[in-house]
Amino acid sequence: MAEAVERERMEYDVVVVGAGPSGLAAAIRLKQLAVAAGSEVAVCVIEKGSEVGAHILSGAVIEPRALAELFPDWKERGAPLNTPADDDRVLYLTRTRAFRLPPLPQMHNRGNYIISLGNLCRWLAAQAEELGVEIYPGFAGAEVLYDEDGRVRGVATGDMGIGKDGERTERYTPGVELVAKETLFGEGCRGSLSKTLIERFRLREGADPQTYAIGIKELWEVSAEVHHPGRVVHTVGWPLDSATYGGSFLYHFEDRQVAVGFVIGLDYRNPFLSPFEEFQRFKTHPAIRPTFEGGRRIAYGARALNEGGFQSIPRLDFPGGALIGDAAGFLNVPKIKGSHTAMKSGMAAAEAIFARLNGNPDAQVRRAIEQSWIWDELYRVRNIRPSFHLGLWGGVAYSAFDTYVLGGRAPWTLHHRHPDHAQLIPAAQATRIDYPRPDGRVSFDRLSSVFISNTNHEEDQPPHLRLREPAKAISVNYRLYDAPEQRYCPAGVYEIVTDAAGGEPRLQINAQNCVHCKTCDIKDPQQNIDWVVPEGGGGPNYPNM
Ligand SMILES: Cc1cc2nc3c(=O)[nH]c(=O)nc-3n(C[C@H](O)[C@H](O)[C@H](O)COP(=O)(O)OP(=O)(O)OC[C@H]3O[C@@H](n4cnc5c(N)ncnc54)[C@H](O)[C@@H]3O)c2cc1C
Ligand code: SF4
């Protein structure tokens, strides 16, 4: 057995896990509060991506409200918000035609900007460092540390250089213990440490199940004639049937770039549905294809997003820290925006934590967030996503009524009754879906797509996709649901293979392709897949997603 190695230990007032908008806004606010109080606060942020922004994938149209509260002079400081959104369009697609629909008020984007959230995070990181925050990219939070009373006392980063067989290789470097008075978890949607904290501290008691969607995105450089900087297009309808929640976005921004993506609610029921292929065929629609024909696809990626909204917000505080951002779930679904609420939640959390560090042990992150504008914003739209259980047109009609007639103040709340993983019907009862072959011009296959996510993992490491009961991959997933992970994984990680002699099928996991979207952790019908962090620095290397 390998000799136990003592891990290096570093101490801070606050450790933040995740350099997304929530984590960086929290770190910045803590430092600003210390400057204002003439005191000191030691803050460290760790990030599993190889650099800040490498794992950030969003739309993104940003509402600059939280940013303006954090830095009223963000324009002078050069924040990368360069394209005002000034042309909103909502389309309903049939197989061959497109009809313009009036957007709900929440979908109006005047005053907002089309950005790369990855680039905004890089900019926020530079501001944070200027204020004295220590940021460590390439370090994945692998384990929550607890003291003898069960209080969170920080996190440990993963060991590097452990081989597939669990033995140390010549690259071995032990993880580091980052010990803090308070730890904030800003890991984003379905954070792996956040998931363990939610279970351990039963943070979800009294809340609805969290529900999710998968968002798959590409970045294109298009020709000048079809580029309209500031244009924001959303579509509903084809290629999805009216029982499946989802739609697309096309955001035209600087340098002839168009961000195009497709979002599908993970409460879909047909195990034959493939979000990746729905996205690819969406781009072949006659109203969409001309934007991309002759253009160049620059980047590809995917990420899950929260859709539970107000009803699904868990308790946020636990002894020694709190959840912030999408790790808790503050996305505003009808707006399809979560970066402003993620930032604001980080800022409100920082204020509560700073008070806690300075002699007010009763300060609560949850209360600070309840008293912020996040609460009212999410409360008013809480019924919109669950109303789509009535189907597309039922949801549209209910949403119009709730918004225009009731102003979001209905005396009832619609609930999410079932978690997404419980929604699939058995393959024997489902209709197979025949997807067209990619044309290589506007639609592509998985492998060439994953290639431009620039994802990369050290091959000799223990699997970061863990099956709780390996036999279920065949006995349940394959036999009952025709192995839906082959289709919902946007990176081709899961493959059912049989040997040449046509023997028993088995599940092959190509973990090195993983783009860290977390869909398998969410959608596996028996919650048999645990996504845990791979070695720090592994995963996609998104340029400006
Ligand atoms: C397809 C899509 C489109 C969207 N469109 C929009 C939009 O147009 N406008 C908008 O406002 N919002 C949009 N959103 C939502 C928005 O992106 C999120 O709400 C926002 O990014 C949440 O911020 P966060 O800081 O909570 O998490 P994230 O942005 O997910 O950041 C979390 C960070 O933590 C890191 N991390 C995670 N776990 C660990 C760990 N254990 N150790 C170290 N690091 C870790 C991750 O690598 C990542 O960098 C969209 C989301 C998606 C998926
Ligand atoms: S393995 Fe899971 S987390 Fe990784 S890309 Fe596939 S579905 Fe997403």
XYZ file of C-alpha atoms and ligand atoms in Angstrom:
606
model
C 0.000 0.000 0.000
C 1.203 3.511 -0.813
C 2.541 5.494 2.125
C 0.159 8.195 3.420
C 1.309 11.629 2.315
C 0.497 14.687 4.333
C -1.344 17.239 2.238
C -0.205 20.821 2.180
C -2.601 23.111 4.012
C -3.477 26.697 3.155
C -5.704 28.869 5.333
C -8.115 31.602 4.285
C -11.078 33.452 5.681
C -13.184 32.390 2.700
C -12.640 29.748 0.038
C -14.835 29.882 -3.064
C -15.223 26.769 -5.207
C -15.762 27.705 -8.861
C -14.717 30.778 -10.856
C -18.066 31.333 -12.539
C -20.045 34.560 -12.287
C -21.377 33.638 -8.824
C -18.024 32.705 -7.292
C -16.116 35.627 -8.767
C -18.812 38.155 -7.788
C -18.745 36.763 -4.226
C -14.957 37.021 -4.013
C -14.966 40.584 -5.370
C -17.723 41.725 -3.021
C -15.890 40.296 0.001
C -12.794 42.289 -0.880
C -14.821 45.449 -1.552
C -16.490 45.124 1.855
C -13.118 44.704 3.555
C -11.753 47.791 1.802
C -14.829 49.781 2.862
C -14.470 48.577 6.463
C -10.715 49.189 6.502
C -10.153 45.524 7.363
C -8.640 42.464 5.711
C -10.236 39.321 4.347
C -8.235 36.495 2.777
C -10.138 34.997 -0.164
C -9.180 32.202 -2.509
C -11.061 30.870 -5.564
C -10.369 27.474 -7.106
C -11.428 26.519 -10.613
C -11.353 23.056 -12.205
C -10.865 24.418 -15.744
C -7.331 24.895 -17.055
C -7.967 28.662 -16.928
C -10.840 30.861 -15.822
C -13.532 30.650 -18.517
C -12.362 27.295 -19.919
C -15.468 25.544 -18.553
C -17.924 28.419 -18.878
C -20.685 27.868 -21.412
C -23.715 30.112 -21.622
C -25.873 31.892 -24.281
C -25.359 34.640 -23.538
C -27.517 37.687 -23.311
C -26.710 39.323 -20.008
C -28.810 41.656 -17.950
C -26.150 44.006 -16.521
C -28.010 44.791 -13.290
C -25.801 42.824 -10.887
C -22.621 43.817 -12.729
C -23.595 47.492 -12.389
C -24.098 47.025 -8.648
C -20.698 45.348 -8.347
C -18.860 47.864 -10.524
C -20.922 50.983 -11.296
C -18.033 51.976 -13.598
C -17.908 48.659 -15.483
C -17.860 50.454 -18.841
C -14.817 52.562 -17.956
C -13.104 49.465 -16.594
C -13.528 47.805 -19.993
C -15.926 44.967 -19.151
C -16.442 42.945 -22.353
C -20.072 43.936 -22.986
C -19.780 45.275 -26.511
C -22.992 44.363 -28.334
C -26.270 45.860 -27.093
C -29.213 43.554 -27.777
C -31.620 45.601 -29.866
C -33.667 43.288 -32.069
C -35.758 40.582 -30.351
C -37.487 37.918 -32.405
C -39.440 34.855 -31.344
C -40.292 32.292 -34.006
C -42.585 29.287 -34.019
C -41.228 26.705 -36.445
C -43.132 24.036 -38.335
C -41.095 21.594 -40.428
C -40.914 24.032 -43.342
C -42.161 27.415 -42.150
C -41.483 30.052 -39.480
C -44.097 32.307 -37.854
C -43.225 35.319 -35.756
C -44.747 35.323 -32.228
C -44.986 38.284 -29.846
C -42.316 37.841 -27.126
C -43.428 37.714 -23.472
C -42.287 40.842 -21.594
C -39.575 38.776 -19.838
C -38.042 38.076 -23.226
C -37.475 41.738 -24.135
C -33.773 42.459 -24.108
C -33.509 46.219 -24.404
C -30.718 47.332 -22.070
C -29.076 43.898 -22.211
C -25.892 42.834 -23.998
C -24.853 39.850 -26.073
C -21.598 38.569 -24.634
C -19.317 35.628 -24.122
C -19.798 34.693 -20.462
C -16.389 32.998 -20.521
C -14.793 36.323 -21.439
C -16.790 38.164 -18.788
C -15.497 35.660 -16.206
C -11.924 36.228 -17.396
C -12.472 39.964 -16.925
C -14.067 39.462 -13.476
C -11.097 37.296 -12.480
C -8.699 40.105 -13.406
C -10.722 42.565 -11.289
C -10.745 40.097 -8.400
C -6.986 39.603 -8.574
C -6.459 43.345 -8.568
C -8.355 43.428 -5.276
C -6.098 40.716 -3.870
C -8.187 37.563 -4.415
C -6.018 34.483 -5.014
C -7.336 32.465 -7.976
C -6.113 28.963 -8.728
C -7.278 27.554 -12.068
C -6.504 23.896 -12.737
C -7.492 22.949 -9.180
C -10.637 20.895 -8.777
C -12.430 20.759 -5.427
C -12.602 17.002 -4.931
C -13.625 16.612 -1.291
C -15.444 18.672 1.324
C -13.517 18.813 4.597
C -15.465 18.613 7.875
C -14.354 19.207 11.434
C -15.246 16.868 14.303
C -18.567 18.691 14.831
C -19.586 18.159 11.211
C -18.972 21.765 10.237
C -17.508 22.412 6.789
C -13.912 23.558 7.238
C -12.911 23.864 3.582
C -12.184 21.662 0.610
C -9.349 19.491 -0.624
C -8.244 19.574 -4.220
C -7.792 16.227 -5.938
C -4.505 14.352 -6.012
C -2.759 14.494 -9.373
C -0.980 11.481 -10.826
C -3.152 8.636 -9.593
C -3.312 5.997 -12.343
C -6.345 4.109 -13.679
C -5.482 1.278 -11.306
C -5.628 3.610 -8.302
C -1.831 3.516 -7.837
C 0.425 6.572 -7.831
C 2.282 7.304 -11.030
C 5.504 9.277 -11.453
C 3.323 12.409 -11.835
C 1.920 12.019 -8.336
C 1.304 15.254 -6.438
C -0.985 15.181 -3.423
C -4.011 17.471 -3.246
C -3.998 20.591 -1.113
C -6.264 21.313 1.868
C -7.818 24.737 1.557
C -9.090 25.502 5.029
C -11.448 28.404 5.615
C -13.775 29.928 8.176
C -16.443 29.940 5.479
C -16.635 28.079 2.154
C -18.884 29.155 -0.704
C -19.828 26.625 -3.360
C -20.321 28.283 -6.748
C -19.871 25.142 -8.838
C -22.750 25.902 -11.178
C -25.571 23.612 -12.191
C -25.395 20.161 -10.523
C -22.124 20.862 -8.748
C -20.503 17.638 -7.635
C -19.557 18.808 -4.124
C -22.798 20.766 -3.840
C -24.683 17.532 -4.525
C -23.028 15.867 -1.530
C -23.732 18.902 0.674
C -27.399 18.960 -0.369
C -27.656 15.313 0.668
C -25.657 15.552 3.872
C -27.402 18.661 5.228
C -30.797 17.745 3.670
C -30.923 21.174 2.081
C -33.686 20.155 -0.295
C -36.231 19.327 2.413
C -39.368 21.403 1.860
C -38.388 22.390 -1.695
C -39.597 20.910 -4.982
C -37.181 18.645 -6.846
C -34.682 20.624 -8.917
C -35.408 20.223 -12.624
C -32.947 20.767 -15.453
C -32.370 21.188 -19.150
C -29.430 20.402 -21.368
C -28.106 23.247 -23.481
C -25.909 22.451 -26.472
C -24.145 25.326 -28.141
C -21.967 26.163 -31.105
C -20.135 29.327 -31.970
C -20.035 30.276 -35.648
C -18.351 32.884 -37.748
C -20.925 33.748 -40.437
C -20.790 35.799 -43.591
C -21.347 39.542 -43.347
C -24.663 39.507 -45.303
C -26.400 37.330 -42.713
C -24.818 38.914 -39.651
C -26.969 41.357 -37.672
C -25.105 42.396 -34.500
C -27.592 42.854 -31.650
C -30.177 40.428 -33.033
C -31.605 37.924 -30.538
C -33.682 35.089 -31.990
C -35.494 32.401 -30.002
C -37.466 29.572 -31.584
C -39.987 27.045 -30.297
C -41.677 24.211 -32.146
C -39.962 22.022 -34.759
C -38.044 19.758 -34.446
C -39.513 19.058 -30.974
C -43.020 17.713 -30.501
C -45.342 19.846 -28.430
C -44.968 17.653 -25.320
C -41.205 18.258 -25.119
C -40.048 21.518 -23.554
C -37.306 23.321 -25.383
C -36.196 25.617 -28.141
C -33.270 27.397 -29.653
C -31.346 30.642 -29.371
C -29.323 32.571 -31.947
C -27.398 35.573 -30.714
C -25.525 37.740 -33.230
C -22.593 39.554 -31.648
C -19.190 41.035 -32.387
C -16.719 39.897 -35.072
C -19.371 38.250 -37.288
C -20.009 35.666 -34.581
C -23.323 33.948 -33.930
C -23.896 31.867 -30.804
C -26.454 29.197 -31.614
C -27.802 26.702 -29.143
C -30.602 24.336 -28.376
C -32.073 23.740 -24.929
C -34.231 20.710 -24.061
C -35.940 20.118 -20.699
C -34.524 16.973 -19.109
C -38.046 15.938 -18.152
C -38.410 14.543 -21.688
C -39.947 11.091 -21.743
C -38.842 9.326 -24.909
C -35.555 7.452 -24.336
C -34.878 7.599 -28.090
C -34.683 11.393 -28.062
C -31.204 12.719 -28.767
C -30.719 16.371 -27.774
C -27.568 16.528 -29.908
C -29.348 15.354 -33.040
C -32.369 17.576 -32.406
C -29.953 20.509 -32.358
C -28.218 19.406 -35.543
C -31.440 18.995 -37.492
C -32.812 22.290 -36.133
C -30.019 24.078 -38.027
C -31.241 22.569 -41.302
C -34.616 24.385 -41.090
C -35.173 26.646 -44.136
C -35.452 29.728 -41.888
C -32.239 28.877 -39.975
C -29.891 27.230 -42.492
C -29.079 30.433 -44.457
C -27.420 31.969 -41.384
C -24.880 29.148 -41.245
C -24.493 28.029 -44.849
C -21.008 29.070 -45.939
C -20.024 29.992 -42.365
C -17.411 28.383 -40.124
C -18.107 26.508 -36.917
C -15.568 27.633 -34.325
C -16.513 25.909 -31.087
C -18.890 23.358 -29.589
C -19.939 22.483 -26.064
C -22.766 21.633 -23.714
C -23.872 22.350 -20.181
C -26.897 21.577 -18.044
C -28.977 24.446 -16.671
C -31.455 24.659 -13.797
C -35.130 25.025 -14.562
C -36.778 24.454 -11.177
C -36.842 28.162 -10.304
C -38.338 29.580 -7.135
C -40.057 26.398 -5.899
C -36.839 24.385 -6.176
C -34.452 26.684 -4.296
C -32.990 24.606 -1.475
C -31.853 25.883 1.910
C -28.545 27.560 1.193
C -26.729 27.765 4.537
C -24.966 24.992 6.408
C -22.411 25.189 9.194
C -19.280 26.647 7.627
C -20.640 27.890 4.322
C -23.371 28.159 1.702
C -24.390 27.402 -1.868
C -24.488 30.229 -4.425
C -25.430 30.632 -8.097
C -26.605 27.720 -10.177
C -25.291 25.276 -7.581
C -28.472 26.328 -5.765
C -30.523 27.233 -8.868
C -31.388 30.900 -9.471
C -31.937 30.776 -13.232
C -34.925 32.758 -14.495
C -36.439 30.279 -16.979
C -38.621 32.527 -19.191
C -35.712 34.933 -19.518
C -33.271 31.995 -19.988
C -30.907 34.045 -17.886
C -29.031 33.050 -14.790
C -25.787 34.974 -14.878
C -27.240 38.155 -13.356
C -28.938 36.207 -10.549
C -25.817 34.054 -10.076
C -23.719 37.201 -9.614
C -26.255 38.809 -7.321
C -26.504 35.648 -5.198
C -22.711 35.665 -4.819
C -22.779 39.320 -3.791
C -25.614 38.840 -1.281
C -23.833 35.770 0.107
C -20.611 37.760 0.459
C -22.443 40.397 2.499
C -23.890 37.767 4.863
C -20.566 35.939 5.174
C -18.674 39.173 5.811
C -21.138 39.980 8.607
C -20.648 36.450 10.003
C -16.873 36.878 9.978
C -17.243 40.187 11.766
C -19.214 39.219 14.827
C -22.739 38.617 13.555
C -23.135 34.814 13.711
C -26.848 35.058 12.841
C -26.297 36.501 9.366
C -27.759 34.063 6.831
C -27.039 33.793 3.129
C -30.589 32.623 2.432
C -32.048 35.664 4.211
C -29.747 38.034 2.339
C -30.893 36.512 -0.949
C -34.547 36.594 0.073
C -34.154 40.311 0.730
C -32.551 40.950 -2.657
C -34.283 41.525 -5.999
C -33.603 37.889 -6.945
C -36.491 36.759 -4.780
C -39.168 38.957 -6.314
C -37.867 38.292 -9.828
C -38.015 34.519 -9.446
C -41.299 34.578 -7.513
C -43.094 36.370 -10.338
C -42.152 33.810 -12.980
C -42.423 30.721 -10.790
C -45.452 29.240 -12.557
C -44.219 29.573 -16.111
C -41.960 26.535 -16.464
C -44.310 24.103 -14.650
C -47.228 25.289 -16.817
C -45.485 23.678 -19.808
C -46.495 20.313 -18.352
C -49.669 21.200 -20.275
C -47.666 21.042 -23.529
C -46.348 23.896 -25.680
C -49.635 25.673 -26.401
C -51.067 25.078 -22.926
C -47.869 26.529 -21.467
C -47.860 29.523 -23.817
C -51.533 30.296 -23.024
C -51.036 29.904 -19.265
C -47.841 32.000 -19.310
C -49.577 34.843 -21.155
C -52.440 34.762 -18.624
C -50.106 34.601 -15.601
C -47.932 37.414 -16.941
C -50.445 39.850 -18.485
C -53.516 39.272 -16.314
C -52.032 38.293 -12.950
C -48.727 40.144 -13.242
C -46.953 37.091 -11.811
C -48.930 37.333 -8.564
C -51.181 34.289 -8.932
C -52.494 33.127 -5.542
C -51.278 29.605 -6.385
C -47.985 27.961 -7.127
C -47.601 25.194 -9.681
C -45.178 22.501 -8.560
C -42.559 20.218 -10.065
C -43.804 16.839 -8.905
C -41.139 14.494 -10.280
C -37.392 14.688 -10.738
C -36.175 14.491 -14.335
C -34.577 11.066 -13.948
C -37.991 9.539 -13.160
C -39.606 10.698 -16.403
C -38.385 8.264 -19.072
C -40.846 5.681 -20.344
C -39.544 2.208 -21.259
C -38.168 1.889 -24.791
C -40.795 -0.737 -25.606
C -43.510 1.910 -25.195
C -41.653 4.697 -26.999
C -41.458 5.694 -30.649
C -38.039 5.451 -32.279
C -36.806 8.706 -33.818
C -35.043 8.605 -37.175
C -32.511 11.400 -37.303
C -31.112 12.547 -40.649
C -27.426 12.076 -41.360
C -25.349 15.212 -40.818
C -24.569 17.096 -44.025
C -21.138 18.330 -42.862
C -22.087 21.903 -43.799
C -24.510 23.040 -41.107
C -25.045 19.750 -39.252
C -22.321 17.528 -37.865
C -21.636 14.304 -35.963
C -20.721 14.042 -32.314
C -17.048 13.262 -32.677
C -16.170 16.168 -34.953
C -18.145 18.348 -32.540
C -16.346 17.136 -29.432
C -13.083 17.765 -31.236
C -13.778 21.509 -31.295
C -14.694 21.583 -27.611
C -10.935 21.059 -27.131
C -11.712 18.687 -24.303
C -8.778 16.866 -22.894
C -8.278 14.567 -19.908
C -5.182 12.788 -18.687
C -5.929 9.205 -19.802
C -4.203 7.431 -16.941
C -6.511 8.417 -14.094
C -9.404 6.774 -12.247
C -12.746 7.180 -14.072
C -14.577 10.372 -13.207
C -17.892 8.842 -14.300
C -18.700 6.260 -11.673
C -21.413 3.652 -11.851
C -22.815 2.876 -8.410
C -23.890 -0.587 -9.638
C -22.072 -1.406 -12.905
C -24.420 -4.299 -13.772
C -27.381 -1.906 -14.061
C -25.865 -0.371 -17.203
C -27.104 -3.460 -19.043
C -29.826 -4.933 -16.812
C -31.738 -1.646 -16.469
C -30.453 1.051 -18.807
C -29.909 -1.120 -21.858
C -32.675 -3.685 -21.463
C -35.404 -1.294 -20.326
C -34.475 2.061 -21.875
C -32.177 1.073 -24.759
C -29.257 2.818 -23.028
C -30.458 6.445 -23.287
C -27.030 7.732 -22.170
C -25.802 6.921 -25.695
C -28.133 9.649 -26.915
C -28.372 12.253 -24.175
C -24.614 12.515 -23.691
C -23.605 15.270 -26.137
C -20.013 14.050 -26.263
C -20.344 10.378 -27.200
C -18.938 9.232 -23.870
C -21.299 6.280 -23.462
C -21.310 3.471 -26.030
C -22.894 0.045 -25.978
C -20.448 -2.350 -27.606
C -20.556 -6.043 -28.344
C -17.563 -8.160 -29.271
C -17.067 -9.464 -32.823
C -18.662 -12.794 -31.914
C -21.882 -10.936 -31.079
C -21.551 -11.707 -27.363
C -23.111 -9.866 -24.448
C -23.347 -6.099 -24.834
C -21.371 -3.931 -22.416
C -21.163 -0.240 -21.677
C -17.958 1.458 -22.751
C -17.244 4.826 -21.129
C -15.003 7.136 -23.189
C -14.414 9.452 -20.237
C -11.765 11.514 -22.017
C -14.495 13.001 -24.275
C -16.550 14.391 -21.395
C -17.396 18.105 -21.635
C -18.584 18.330 -17.997
C -22.214 19.113 -18.850
C -23.484 16.905 -15.935
C -26.460 15.544 -17.905
C -25.674 11.909 -17.100
C -25.564 12.661 -13.373
C -29.044 14.191 -13.710
C -30.881 12.020 -16.233
C -29.707 8.482 -15.488
C -33.024 6.743 -14.751
C -31.797 5.084 -11.554
C -29.282 7.756 -10.534
C -26.599 5.155 -11.048
C -24.032 7.569 -12.527
C -22.000 9.847 -10.276
C -20.011 12.571 -12.012
C -16.985 13.416 -9.872
C -14.181 15.824 -10.708
C -11.357 14.462 -12.833
C -7.815 15.754 -12.362
C -7.805 19.551 -12.228
C -7.338 21.206 -15.612
C -9.074 18.330 -17.451
C -12.220 18.928 -19.488
C -13.163 21.338 -22.230
C -11.083 24.346 -23.164
C -13.715 26.745 -24.403
C -12.381 29.878 -26.023
C -15.284 32.293 -25.562
C -18.451 30.314 -24.855
C -26.925 26.809 -22.979
C -27.057 27.866 -21.929
C -27.491 29.132 -22.275
C -27.605 30.111 -21.292
N -27.953 31.371 -21.681
C -27.921 32.370 -20.781
C -28.106 33.709 -21.185
O -28.295 34.004 -22.366
N -28.074 34.676 -20.239
C -27.842 34.389 -18.919
O -27.818 35.315 -18.097
N -27.669 33.123 -18.506
C -27.682 32.108 -19.397
N -27.438 30.826 -18.993
C -27.273 30.545 -17.560
C -25.919 31.004 -17.026
O -24.894 30.569 -17.860
C -25.752 30.454 -15.618
O -26.869 30.798 -14.851
C -24.485 30.964 -14.961
O -23.363 30.621 -15.704
C -24.372 30.413 -13.540
O -23.211 30.892 -12.940
P -22.502 30.067 -11.767
O -21.370 30.886 -11.315
O -23.515 29.664 -10.775
O -22.008 28.707 -12.440
P -21.116 28.407 -13.723
O -21.180 29.509 -14.699
O -21.497 27.052 -14.174
O -19.631 28.374 -13.170
C -19.204 27.391 -12.272
C -17.694 27.297 -12.323
O -17.270 26.438 -11.266
C -16.328 25.508 -11.765
N -16.421 24.306 -10.914
C -17.478 23.477 -10.802
N -17.212 22.525 -9.902
C -15.971 22.742 -9.433
C -15.160 22.081 -8.477
N -15.584 21.023 -7.787
N -13.899 22.573 -8.251
C -13.449 23.677 -8.921
N -14.199 24.334 -9.849
C -15.442 23.886 -10.079
C -16.751 25.289 -13.190
O -15.685 24.768 -13.967
C -17.177 26.692 -13.618
O -16.094 27.436 -14.120
C -27.321 29.806 -19.938
C -26.887 28.534 -19.593
C -26.738 27.570 -20.568
C -26.219 26.217 -20.185
S -20.325 12.047 -19.698
Fe -21.994 13.078 -18.661
S -21.135 15.041 -18.041
Fe -19.747 14.189 -19.566
S -20.441 15.063 -21.492
Fe -21.498 13.097 -21.284
S -23.440 13.555 -20.276
Fe -22.101 15.353 -20.051
